[in-house]
PDB file of C-alpha atoms in Angstrom:
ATOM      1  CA  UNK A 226      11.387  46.577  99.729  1.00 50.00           C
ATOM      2  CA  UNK A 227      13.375  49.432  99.334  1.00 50.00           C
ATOM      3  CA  UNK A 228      11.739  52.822 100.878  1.00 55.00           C
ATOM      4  CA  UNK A 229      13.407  56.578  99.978  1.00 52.00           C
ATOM      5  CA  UNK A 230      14.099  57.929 103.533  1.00 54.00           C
ATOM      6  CA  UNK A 231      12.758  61.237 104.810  1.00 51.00           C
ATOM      7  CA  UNK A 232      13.918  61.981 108.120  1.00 48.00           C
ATOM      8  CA  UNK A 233      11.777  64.518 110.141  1.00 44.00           C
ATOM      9  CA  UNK A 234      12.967  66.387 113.304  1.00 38.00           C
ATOM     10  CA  UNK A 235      10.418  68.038 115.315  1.00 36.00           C
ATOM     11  CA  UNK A 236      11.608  71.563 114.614  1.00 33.00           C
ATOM     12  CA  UNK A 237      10.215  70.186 111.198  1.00 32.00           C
ATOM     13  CA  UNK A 238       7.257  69.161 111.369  1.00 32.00           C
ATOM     14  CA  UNK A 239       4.588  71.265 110.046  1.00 29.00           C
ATOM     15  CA  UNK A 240       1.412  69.527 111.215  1.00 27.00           C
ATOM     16  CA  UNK A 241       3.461  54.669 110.930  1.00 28.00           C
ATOM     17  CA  UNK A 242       5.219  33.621 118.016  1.00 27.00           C
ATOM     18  CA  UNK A 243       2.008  32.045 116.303  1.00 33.00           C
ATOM     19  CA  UNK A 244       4.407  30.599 113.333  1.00 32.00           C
ATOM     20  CA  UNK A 245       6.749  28.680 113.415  1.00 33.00           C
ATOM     21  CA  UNK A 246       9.675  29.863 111.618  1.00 35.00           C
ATOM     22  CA  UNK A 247      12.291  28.739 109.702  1.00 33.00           C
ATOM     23  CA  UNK A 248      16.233  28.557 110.371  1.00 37.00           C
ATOM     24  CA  UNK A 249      17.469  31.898 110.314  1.00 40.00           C
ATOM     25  CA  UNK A 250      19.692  30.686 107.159  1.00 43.00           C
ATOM     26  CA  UNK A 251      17.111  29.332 105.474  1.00 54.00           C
ATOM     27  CA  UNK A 252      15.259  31.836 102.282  1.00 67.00           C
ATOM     28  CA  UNK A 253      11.842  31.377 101.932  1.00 78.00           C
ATOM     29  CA  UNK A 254      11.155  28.685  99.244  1.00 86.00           C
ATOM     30  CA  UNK A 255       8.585  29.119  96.611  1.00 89.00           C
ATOM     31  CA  UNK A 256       6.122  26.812  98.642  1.00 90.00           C
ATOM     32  CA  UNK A 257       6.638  28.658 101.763  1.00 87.00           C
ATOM     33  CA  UNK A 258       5.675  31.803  99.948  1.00 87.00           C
ATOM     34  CA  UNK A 259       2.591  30.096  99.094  1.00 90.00           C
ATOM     35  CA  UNK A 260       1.795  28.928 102.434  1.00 90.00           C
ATOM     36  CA  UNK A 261       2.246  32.429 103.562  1.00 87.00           C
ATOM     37  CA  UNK A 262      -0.364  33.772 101.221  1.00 89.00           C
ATOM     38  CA  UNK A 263      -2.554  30.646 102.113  1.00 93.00           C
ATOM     39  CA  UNK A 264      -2.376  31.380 106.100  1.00 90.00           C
ATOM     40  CA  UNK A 265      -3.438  34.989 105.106  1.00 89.00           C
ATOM     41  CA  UNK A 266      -6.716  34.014 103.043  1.00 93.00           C
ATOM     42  CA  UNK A 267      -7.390  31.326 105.177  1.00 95.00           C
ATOM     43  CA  UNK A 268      -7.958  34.280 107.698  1.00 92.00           C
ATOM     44  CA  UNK A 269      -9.432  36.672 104.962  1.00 92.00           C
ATOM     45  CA  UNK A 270     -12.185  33.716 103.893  1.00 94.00           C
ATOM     46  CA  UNK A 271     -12.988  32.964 107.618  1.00 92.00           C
ATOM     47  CA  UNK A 272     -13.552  36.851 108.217  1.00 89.00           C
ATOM     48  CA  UNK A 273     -16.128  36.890 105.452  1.00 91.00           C
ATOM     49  CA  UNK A 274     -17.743  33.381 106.060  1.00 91.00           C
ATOM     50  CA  UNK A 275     -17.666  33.948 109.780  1.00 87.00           C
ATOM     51  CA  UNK A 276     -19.417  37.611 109.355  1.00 85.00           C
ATOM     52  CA  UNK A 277     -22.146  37.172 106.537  1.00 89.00           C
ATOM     53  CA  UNK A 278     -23.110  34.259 108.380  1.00 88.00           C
ATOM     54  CA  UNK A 279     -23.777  36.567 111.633  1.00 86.00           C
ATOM     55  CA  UNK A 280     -25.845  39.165 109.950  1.00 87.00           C
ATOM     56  CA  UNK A 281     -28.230  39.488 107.588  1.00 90.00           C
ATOM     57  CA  UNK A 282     -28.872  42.536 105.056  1.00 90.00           C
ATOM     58  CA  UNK A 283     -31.069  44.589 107.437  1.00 92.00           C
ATOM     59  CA  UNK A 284     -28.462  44.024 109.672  1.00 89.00           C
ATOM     60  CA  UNK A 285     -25.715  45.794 107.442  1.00 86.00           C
ATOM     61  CA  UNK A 286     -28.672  48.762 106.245  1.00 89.00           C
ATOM     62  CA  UNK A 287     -29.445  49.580 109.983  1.00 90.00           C
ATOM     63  CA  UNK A 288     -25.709  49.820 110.581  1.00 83.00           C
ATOM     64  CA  UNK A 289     -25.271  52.739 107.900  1.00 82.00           C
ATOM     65  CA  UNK A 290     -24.492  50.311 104.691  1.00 83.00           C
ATOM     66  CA  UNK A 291     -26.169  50.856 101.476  1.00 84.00           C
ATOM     67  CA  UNK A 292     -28.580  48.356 100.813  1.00 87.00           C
ATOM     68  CA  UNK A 293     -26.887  46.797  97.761  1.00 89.00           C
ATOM     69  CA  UNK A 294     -23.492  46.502  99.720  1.00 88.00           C
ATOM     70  CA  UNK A 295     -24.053  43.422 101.411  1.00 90.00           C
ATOM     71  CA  UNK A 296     -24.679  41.767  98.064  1.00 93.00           C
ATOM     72  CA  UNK A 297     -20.933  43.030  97.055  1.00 92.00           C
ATOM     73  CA  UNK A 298     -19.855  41.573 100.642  1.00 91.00           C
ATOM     74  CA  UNK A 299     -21.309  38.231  99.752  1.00 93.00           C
ATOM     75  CA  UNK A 300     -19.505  38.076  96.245  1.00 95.00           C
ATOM     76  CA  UNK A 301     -16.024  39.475  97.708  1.00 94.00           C
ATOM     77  CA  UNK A 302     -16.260  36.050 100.211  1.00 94.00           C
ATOM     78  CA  UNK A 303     -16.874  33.459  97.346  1.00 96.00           C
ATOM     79  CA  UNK A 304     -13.535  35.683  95.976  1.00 96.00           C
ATOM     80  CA  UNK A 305     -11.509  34.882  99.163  1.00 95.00           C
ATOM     81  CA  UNK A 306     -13.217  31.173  99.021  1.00 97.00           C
ATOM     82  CA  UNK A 307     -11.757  30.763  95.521  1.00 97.00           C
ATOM     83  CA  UNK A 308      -8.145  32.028  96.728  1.00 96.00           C
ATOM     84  CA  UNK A 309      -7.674  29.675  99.112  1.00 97.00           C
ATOM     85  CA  UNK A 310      -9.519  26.253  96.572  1.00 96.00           C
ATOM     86  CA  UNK A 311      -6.603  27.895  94.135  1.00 94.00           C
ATOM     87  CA  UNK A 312      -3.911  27.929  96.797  1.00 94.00           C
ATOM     88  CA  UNK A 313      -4.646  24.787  97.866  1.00 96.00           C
ATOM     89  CA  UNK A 314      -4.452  23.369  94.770  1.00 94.00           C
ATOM     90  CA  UNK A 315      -1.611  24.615  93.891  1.00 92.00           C
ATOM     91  CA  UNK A 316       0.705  23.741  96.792  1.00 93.00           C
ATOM     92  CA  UNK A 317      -0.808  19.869  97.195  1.00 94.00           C
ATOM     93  CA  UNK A 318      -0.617  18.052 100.307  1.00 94.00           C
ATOM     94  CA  UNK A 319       1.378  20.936 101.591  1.00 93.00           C
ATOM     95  CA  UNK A 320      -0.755  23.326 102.024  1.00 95.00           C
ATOM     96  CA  UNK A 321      -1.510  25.051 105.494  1.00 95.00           C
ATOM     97  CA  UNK A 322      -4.965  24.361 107.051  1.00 95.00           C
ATOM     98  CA  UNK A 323      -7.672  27.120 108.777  1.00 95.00           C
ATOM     99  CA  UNK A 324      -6.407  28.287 111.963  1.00 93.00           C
ATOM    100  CA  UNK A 325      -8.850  29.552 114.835  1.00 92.00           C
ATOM    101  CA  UNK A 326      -9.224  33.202 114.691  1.00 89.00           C
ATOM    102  CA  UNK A 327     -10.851  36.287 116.806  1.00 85.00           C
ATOM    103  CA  UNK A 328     -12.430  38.677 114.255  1.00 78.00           C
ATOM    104  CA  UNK A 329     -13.476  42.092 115.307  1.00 68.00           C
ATOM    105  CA  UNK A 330     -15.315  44.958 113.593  1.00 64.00           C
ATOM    106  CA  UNK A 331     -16.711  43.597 110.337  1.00 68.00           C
ATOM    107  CA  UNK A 332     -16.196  47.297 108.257  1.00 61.00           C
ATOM    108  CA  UNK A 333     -13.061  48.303 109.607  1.00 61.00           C
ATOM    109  CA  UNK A 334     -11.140  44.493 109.407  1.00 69.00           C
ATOM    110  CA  UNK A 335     -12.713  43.975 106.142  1.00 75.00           C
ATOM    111  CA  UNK A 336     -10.848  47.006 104.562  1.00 69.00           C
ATOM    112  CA  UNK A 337      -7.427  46.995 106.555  1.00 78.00           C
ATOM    113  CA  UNK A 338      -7.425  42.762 105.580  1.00 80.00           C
ATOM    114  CA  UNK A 339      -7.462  43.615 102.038  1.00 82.00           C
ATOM    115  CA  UNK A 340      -4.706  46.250 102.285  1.00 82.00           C
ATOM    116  CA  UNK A 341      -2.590  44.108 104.216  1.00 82.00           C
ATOM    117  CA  UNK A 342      -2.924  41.769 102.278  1.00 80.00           C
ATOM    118  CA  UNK A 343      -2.082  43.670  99.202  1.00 82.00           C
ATOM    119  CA  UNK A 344       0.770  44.761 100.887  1.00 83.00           C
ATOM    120  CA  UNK A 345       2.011  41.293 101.678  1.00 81.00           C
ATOM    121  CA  UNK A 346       1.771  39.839  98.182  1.00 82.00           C
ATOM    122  CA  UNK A 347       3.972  42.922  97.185  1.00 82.00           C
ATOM    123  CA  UNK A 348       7.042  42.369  99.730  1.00 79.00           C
ATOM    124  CA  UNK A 349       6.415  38.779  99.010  1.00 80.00           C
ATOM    125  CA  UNK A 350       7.034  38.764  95.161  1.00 82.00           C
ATOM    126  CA  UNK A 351      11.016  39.067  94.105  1.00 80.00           C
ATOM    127  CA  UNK A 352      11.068  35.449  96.309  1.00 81.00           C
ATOM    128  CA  UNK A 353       9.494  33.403  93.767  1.00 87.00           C
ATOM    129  CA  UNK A 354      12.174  31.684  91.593  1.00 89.00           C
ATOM    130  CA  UNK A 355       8.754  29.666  89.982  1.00 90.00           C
ATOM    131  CA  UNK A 356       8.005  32.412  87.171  1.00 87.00           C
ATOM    132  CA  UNK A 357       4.455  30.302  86.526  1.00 86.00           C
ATOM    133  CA  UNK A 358       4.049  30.491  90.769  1.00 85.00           C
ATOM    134  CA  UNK A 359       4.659  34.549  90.211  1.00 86.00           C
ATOM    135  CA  UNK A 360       1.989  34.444  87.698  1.00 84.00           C
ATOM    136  CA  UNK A 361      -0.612  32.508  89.325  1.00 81.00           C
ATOM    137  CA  UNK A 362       0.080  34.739  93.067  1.00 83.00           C
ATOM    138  CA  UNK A 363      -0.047  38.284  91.119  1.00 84.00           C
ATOM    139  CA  UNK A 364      -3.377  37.089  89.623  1.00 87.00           C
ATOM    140  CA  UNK A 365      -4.651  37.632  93.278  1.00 90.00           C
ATOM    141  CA  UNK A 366      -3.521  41.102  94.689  1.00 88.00           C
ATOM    142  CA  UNK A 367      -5.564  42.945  92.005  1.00 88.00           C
ATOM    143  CA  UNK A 368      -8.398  41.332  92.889  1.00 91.00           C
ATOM    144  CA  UNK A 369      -7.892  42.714  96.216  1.00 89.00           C
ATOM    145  CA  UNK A 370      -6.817  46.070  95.746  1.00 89.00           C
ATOM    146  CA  UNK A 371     -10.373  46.236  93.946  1.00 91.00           C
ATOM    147  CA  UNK A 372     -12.371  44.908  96.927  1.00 90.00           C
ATOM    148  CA  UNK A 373      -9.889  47.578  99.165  1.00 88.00           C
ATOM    149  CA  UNK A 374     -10.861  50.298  96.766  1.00 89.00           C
ATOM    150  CA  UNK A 375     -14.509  49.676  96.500  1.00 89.00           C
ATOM    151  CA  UNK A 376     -14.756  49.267 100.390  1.00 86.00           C
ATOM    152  CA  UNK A 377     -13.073  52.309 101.034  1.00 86.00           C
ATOM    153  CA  UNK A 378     -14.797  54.732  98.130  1.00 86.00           C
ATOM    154  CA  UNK A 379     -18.342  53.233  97.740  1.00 84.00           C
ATOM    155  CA  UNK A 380     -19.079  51.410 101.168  1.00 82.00           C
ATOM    156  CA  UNK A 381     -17.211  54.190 103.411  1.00 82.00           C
ATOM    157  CA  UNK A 382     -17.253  57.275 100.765  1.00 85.00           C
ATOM    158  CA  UNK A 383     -13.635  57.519 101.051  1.00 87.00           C
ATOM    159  CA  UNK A 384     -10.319  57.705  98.972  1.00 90.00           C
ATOM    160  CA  UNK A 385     -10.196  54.630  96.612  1.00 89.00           C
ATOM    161  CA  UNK A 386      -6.211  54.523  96.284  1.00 89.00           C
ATOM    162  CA  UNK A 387      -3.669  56.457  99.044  1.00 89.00           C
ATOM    163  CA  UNK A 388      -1.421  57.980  95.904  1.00 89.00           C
ATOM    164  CA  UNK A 389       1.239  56.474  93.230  1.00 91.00           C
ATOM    165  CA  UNK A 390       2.152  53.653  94.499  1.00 89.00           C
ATOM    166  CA  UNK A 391       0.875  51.267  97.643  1.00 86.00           C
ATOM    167  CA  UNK A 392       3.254  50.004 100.241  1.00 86.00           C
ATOM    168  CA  UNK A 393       4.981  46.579  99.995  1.00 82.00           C
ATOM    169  CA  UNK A 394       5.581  45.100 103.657  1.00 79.00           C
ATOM    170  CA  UNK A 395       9.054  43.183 103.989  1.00 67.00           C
ATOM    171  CA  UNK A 396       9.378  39.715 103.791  1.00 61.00           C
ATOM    172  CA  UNK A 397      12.227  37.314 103.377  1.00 54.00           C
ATOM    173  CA  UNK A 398      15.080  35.569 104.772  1.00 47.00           C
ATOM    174  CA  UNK A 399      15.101  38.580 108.377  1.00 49.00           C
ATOM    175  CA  UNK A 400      12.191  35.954 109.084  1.00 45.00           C
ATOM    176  CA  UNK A 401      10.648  38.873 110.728  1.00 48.00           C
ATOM    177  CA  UNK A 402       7.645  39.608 108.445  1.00 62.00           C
ATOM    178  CA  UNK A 403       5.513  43.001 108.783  1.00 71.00           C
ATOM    179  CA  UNK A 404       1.887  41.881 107.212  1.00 72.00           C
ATOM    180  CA  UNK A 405       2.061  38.615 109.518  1.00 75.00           C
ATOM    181  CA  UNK A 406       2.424  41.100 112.647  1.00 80.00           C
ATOM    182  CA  UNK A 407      -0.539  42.429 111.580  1.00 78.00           C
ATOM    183  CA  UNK A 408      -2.743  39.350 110.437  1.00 78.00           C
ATOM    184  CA  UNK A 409      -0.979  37.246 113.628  1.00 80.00           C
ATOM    185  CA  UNK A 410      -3.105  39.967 116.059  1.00 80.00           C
ATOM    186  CA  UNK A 411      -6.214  37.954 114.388  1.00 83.00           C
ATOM    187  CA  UNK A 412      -5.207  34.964 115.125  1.00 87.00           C
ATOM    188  CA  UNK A 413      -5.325  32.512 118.364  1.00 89.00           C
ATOM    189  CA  UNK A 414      -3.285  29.362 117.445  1.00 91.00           C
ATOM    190  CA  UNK A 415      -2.636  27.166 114.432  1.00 91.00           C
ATOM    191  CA  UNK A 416      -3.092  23.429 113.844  1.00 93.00           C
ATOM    192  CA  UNK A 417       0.521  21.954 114.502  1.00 92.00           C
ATOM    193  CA  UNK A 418       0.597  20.088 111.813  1.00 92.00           C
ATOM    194  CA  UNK A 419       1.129  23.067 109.519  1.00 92.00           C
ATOM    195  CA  UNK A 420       4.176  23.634 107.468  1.00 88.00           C
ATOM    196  CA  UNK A 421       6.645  26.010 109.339  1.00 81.00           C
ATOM    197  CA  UNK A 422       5.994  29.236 107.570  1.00 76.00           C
ATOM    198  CA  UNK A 423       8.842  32.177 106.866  1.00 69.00           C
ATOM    199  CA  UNK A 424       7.503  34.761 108.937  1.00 70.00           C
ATOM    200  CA  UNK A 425       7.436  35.707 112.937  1.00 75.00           C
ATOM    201  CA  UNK A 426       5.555  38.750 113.699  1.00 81.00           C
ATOM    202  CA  UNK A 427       7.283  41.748 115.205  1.00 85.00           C
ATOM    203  CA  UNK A 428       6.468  42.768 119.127  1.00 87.00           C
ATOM    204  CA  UNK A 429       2.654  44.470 118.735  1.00 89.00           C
ATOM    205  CA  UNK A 430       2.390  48.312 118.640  1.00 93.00           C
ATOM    206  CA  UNK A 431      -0.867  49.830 119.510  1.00 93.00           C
ATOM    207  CA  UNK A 432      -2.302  53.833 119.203  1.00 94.00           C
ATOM    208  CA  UNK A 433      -4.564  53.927 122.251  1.00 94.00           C
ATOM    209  CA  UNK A 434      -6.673  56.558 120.857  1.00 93.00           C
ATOM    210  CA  UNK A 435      -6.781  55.631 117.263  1.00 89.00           C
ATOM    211  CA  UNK A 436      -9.199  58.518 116.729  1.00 88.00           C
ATOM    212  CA  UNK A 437      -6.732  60.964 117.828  1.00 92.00           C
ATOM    213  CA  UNK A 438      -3.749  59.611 115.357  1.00 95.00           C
ATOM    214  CA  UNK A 439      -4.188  62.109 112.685  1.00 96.00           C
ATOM    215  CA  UNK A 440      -1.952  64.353 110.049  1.00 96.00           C
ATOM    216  CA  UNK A 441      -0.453  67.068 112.179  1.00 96.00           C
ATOM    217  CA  UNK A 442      -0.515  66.025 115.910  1.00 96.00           C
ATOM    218  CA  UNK A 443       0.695  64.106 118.580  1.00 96.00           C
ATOM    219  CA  UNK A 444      -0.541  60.287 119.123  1.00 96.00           C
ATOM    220  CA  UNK A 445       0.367  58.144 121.918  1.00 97.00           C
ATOM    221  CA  UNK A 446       1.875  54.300 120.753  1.00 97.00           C
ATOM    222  CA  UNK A 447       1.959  51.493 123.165  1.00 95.00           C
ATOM    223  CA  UNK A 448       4.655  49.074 122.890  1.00 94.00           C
ATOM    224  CA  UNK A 449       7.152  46.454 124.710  1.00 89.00           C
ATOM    225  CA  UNK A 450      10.502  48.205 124.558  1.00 81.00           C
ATOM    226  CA  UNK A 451      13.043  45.639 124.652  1.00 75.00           C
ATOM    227  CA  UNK A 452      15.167  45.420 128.103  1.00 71.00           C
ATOM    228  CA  UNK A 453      18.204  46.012 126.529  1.00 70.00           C
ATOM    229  CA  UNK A 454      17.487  49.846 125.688  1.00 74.00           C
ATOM    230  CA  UNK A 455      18.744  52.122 128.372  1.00 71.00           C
ATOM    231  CA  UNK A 456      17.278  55.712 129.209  1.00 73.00           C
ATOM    232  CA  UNK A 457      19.641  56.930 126.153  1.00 80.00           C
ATOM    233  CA  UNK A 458      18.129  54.316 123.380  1.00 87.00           C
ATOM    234  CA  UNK A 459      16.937  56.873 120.548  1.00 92.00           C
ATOM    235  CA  UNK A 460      14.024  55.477 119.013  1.00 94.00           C
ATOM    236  CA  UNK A 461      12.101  56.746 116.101  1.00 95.00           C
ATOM    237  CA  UNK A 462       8.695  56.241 114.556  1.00 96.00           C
ATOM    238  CA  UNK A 463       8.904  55.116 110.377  1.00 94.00           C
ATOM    239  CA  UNK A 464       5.741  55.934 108.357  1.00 95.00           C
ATOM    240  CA  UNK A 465       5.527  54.254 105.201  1.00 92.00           C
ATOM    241  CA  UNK A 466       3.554  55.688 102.793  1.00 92.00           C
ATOM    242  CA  UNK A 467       4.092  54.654  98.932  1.00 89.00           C
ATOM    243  CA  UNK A 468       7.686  53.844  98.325  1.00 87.00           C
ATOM    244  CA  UNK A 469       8.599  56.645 101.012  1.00 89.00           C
ATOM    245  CA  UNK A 470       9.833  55.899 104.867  1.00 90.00           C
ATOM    246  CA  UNK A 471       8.945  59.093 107.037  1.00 93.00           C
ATOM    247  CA  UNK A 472      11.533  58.440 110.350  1.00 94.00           C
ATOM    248  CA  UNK A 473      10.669  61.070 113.108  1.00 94.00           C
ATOM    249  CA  UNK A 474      12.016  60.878 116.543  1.00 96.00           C
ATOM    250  CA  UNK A 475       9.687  59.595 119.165  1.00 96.00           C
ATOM    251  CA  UNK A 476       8.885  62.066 122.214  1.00 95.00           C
ATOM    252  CA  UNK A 477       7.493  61.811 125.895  1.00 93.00           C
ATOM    253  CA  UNK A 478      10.133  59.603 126.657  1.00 89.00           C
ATOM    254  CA  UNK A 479       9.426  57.163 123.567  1.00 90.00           C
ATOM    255  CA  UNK A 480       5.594  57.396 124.430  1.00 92.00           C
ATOM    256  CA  UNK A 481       4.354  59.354 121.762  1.00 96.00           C
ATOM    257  CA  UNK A 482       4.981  60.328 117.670  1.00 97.00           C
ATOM    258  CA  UNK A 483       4.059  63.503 115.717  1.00 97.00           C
ATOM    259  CA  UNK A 484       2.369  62.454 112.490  1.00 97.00           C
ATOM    260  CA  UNK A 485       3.518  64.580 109.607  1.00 96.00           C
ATOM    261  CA  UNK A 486       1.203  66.760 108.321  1.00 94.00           C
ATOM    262  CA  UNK A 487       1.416  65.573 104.560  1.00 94.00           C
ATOM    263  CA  UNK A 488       0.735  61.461 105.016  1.00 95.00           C
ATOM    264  CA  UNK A 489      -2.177  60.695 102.905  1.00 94.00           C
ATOM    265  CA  UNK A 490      -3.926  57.415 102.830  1.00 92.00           C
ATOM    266  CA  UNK A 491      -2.986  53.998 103.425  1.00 90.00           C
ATOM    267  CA  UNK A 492       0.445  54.555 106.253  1.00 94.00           C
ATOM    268  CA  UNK A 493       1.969  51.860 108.738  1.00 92.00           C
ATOM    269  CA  UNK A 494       3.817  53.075 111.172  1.00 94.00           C
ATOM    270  CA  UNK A 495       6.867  50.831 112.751  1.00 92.00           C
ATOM    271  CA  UNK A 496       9.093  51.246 115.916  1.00 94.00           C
ATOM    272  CA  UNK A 497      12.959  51.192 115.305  1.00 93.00           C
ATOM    273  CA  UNK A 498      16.111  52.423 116.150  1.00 93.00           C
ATOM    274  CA  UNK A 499      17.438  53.194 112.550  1.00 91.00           C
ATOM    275  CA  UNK A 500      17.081  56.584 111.869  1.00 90.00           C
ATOM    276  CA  UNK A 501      18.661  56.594 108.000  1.00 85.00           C
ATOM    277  CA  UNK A 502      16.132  53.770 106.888  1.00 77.00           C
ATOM    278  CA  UNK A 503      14.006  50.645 107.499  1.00 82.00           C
ATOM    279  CA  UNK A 504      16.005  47.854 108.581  1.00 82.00           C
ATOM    280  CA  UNK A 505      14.148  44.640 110.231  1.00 81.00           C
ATOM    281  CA  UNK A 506      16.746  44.040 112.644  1.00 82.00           C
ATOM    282  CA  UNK A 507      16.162  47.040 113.939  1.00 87.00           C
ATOM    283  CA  UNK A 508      12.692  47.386 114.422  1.00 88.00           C
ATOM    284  CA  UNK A 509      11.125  47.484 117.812  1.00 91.00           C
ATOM    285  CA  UNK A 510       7.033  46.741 117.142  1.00 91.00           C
ATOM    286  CA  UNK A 511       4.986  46.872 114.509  1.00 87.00           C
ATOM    287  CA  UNK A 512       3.792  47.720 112.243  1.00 90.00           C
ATOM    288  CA  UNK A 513       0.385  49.106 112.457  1.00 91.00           C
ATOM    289  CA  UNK A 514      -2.157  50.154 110.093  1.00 90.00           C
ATOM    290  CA  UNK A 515      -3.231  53.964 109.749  1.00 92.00           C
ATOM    291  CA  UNK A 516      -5.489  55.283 107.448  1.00 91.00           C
ATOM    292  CA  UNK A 517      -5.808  59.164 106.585  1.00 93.00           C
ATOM    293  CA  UNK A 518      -8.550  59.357 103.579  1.00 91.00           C
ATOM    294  CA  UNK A 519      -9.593  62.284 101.493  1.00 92.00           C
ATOM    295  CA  UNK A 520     -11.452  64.114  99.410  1.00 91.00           C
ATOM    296  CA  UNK A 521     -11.499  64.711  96.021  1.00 89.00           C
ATOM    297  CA  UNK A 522      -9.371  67.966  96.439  1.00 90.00           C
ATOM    298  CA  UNK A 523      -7.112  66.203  98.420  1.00 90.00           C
ATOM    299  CA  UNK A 524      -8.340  67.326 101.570  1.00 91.00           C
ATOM    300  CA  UNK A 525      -7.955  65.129 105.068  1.00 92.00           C
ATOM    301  CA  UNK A 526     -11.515  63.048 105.079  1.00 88.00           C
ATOM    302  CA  UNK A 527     -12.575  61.631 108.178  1.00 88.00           C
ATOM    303  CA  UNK A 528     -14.610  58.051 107.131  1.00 80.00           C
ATOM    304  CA  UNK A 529     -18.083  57.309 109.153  1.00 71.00           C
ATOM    305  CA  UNK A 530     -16.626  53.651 110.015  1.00 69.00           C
TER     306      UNK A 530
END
């Protein structure tokens, strides 16, 4: 996906190998872009299985829920259940199988799995040469930008959208793919009988106070820099927010990013060297997932969970 570059200089700112993948030549088939989907509601339908089946309404009330939500929760997993019966279906004896996953925080994973997944389906779509494959994936994402939207406005009393237009996470023949880099933290290993899929995650990036990361001020990341890069390696946080890429240069040594003060909503935030744009060969980690919600006068809105 194409982003419109903003670059952003401090003096600026007034306040983003589980698969297996495929020869480096090789562009993602329409099956593979299938799989991909699968291996991401495989995870989303485990999350929801795994969790309802761990606690009980009270449960979700005494934890700050309304008392009607975890009926909602309940219908959005026979959703995810139905994505992956439809995948399945559709791809044959192809078709990727459950992997074994570690699933934290029910409230918090539930919403950023829907956005990344909304995200991937996006990047994912100008690969499909199938027009009635196109047709059949799209049917999905809309379904889960609603379960994003009511998660984050009813459940956490939060912004239902982030602005215009959401953020589509690259995917394609780089083999690097961003949503996977994401999902892959979820996941411990894969049966190895599954189809090779087009993605490898990028090297993880971390905020180590993800409290702190807010509009406006300094967060520290935590990443593997490559040991290639030298002392004089500029490197450069992206945000992406809508169609937009925000680059600003990393400080403290490459230990630490100022946010800028007008990122609303739904943001990742990547490592790279580029600073004139978002280029996959030169990323260094990430992405990873920010959120900065708000009111209805557009006001920053910090969420309960």
């Amino acid at each position: 996906m194409r982003f419109v570059v903003r670059l952003f200089s401090p003096s600026t700112l007034t306040a983003l190998a589980l698969a297996r993948p495929l020869p480096r030549d090789a562009a993602p088939s329409d099956v593979d872009i299938l799989n991909f989907a699968l291996t991401l509601e495989h995870l989303e339908n485990a999350f929801y299985t795994q969790g309802l089946s761990r606690f009980t309404q009270k449960d979700f009330v005494d934890a700050g829920f309304p008392d009607w939500s975890y009926g909602r929760l309940k219908q959005i997993a026979t959703h995810e259940a139905a994505h992956v019966q439809f995948l399945e279906t559709t791809i044959g004896d192809k078709a990727s199988k459950p992997c074994i996953y570690k699933l934290p925080s029910f409230a918090a994973l539930s919403h950023a799995l829907e956005i990344v997944g909304d995200s991937a389906y996006i990047g994912a779509s100008k690969f499909f040469e199938n027009k009635d494959y196109l047709l059949a994936a799209a049917t999905i994402p809309s379904t889960e930008a609603r379960h994003s939207a009511w998660l984050d406005s009813v459940v956490r009393k939060g912004s239902p959208w982030s602005g215009s237009f959401d953020v589509g996470l690259t995917f394609g023949p780089s083999q690097y793919e961003s949503s996977f880099t994401i999902a892959s933290n979820c996941i411990t290993s894969c049966p190895p009988t599954n189809p090779k899929l087009p993605a490898t995650p990028f090297a993880e990036l971390t905020l180590p106070d993800p409290a702190g990361a807010w509009p406006g001020s300094a967060t520290p990341l935590k990443f593997m820099t490559p040991g290639s890069f030298g002392p004089s390696t500029k490197l450069y946080g992206a945000f992406l927010s809508g169609q937009e890429a925000l680059v600003v240069p990393l400080t403290d040594g490459g230990k630490s990013v100022n946010i800028p003060d007008t990122l609303r909503g739904v943001v990742y935030i990547l490592v790279t060297t580029d600073a004139d744009g978002v280029d996959d060969s030169k990323t260094v980690a990430g992405p990873a997932l920010l959120e900065f919600s708000f009111n209805s006068n557009g006001d920053l809105l910090r969420l309960p969970f």
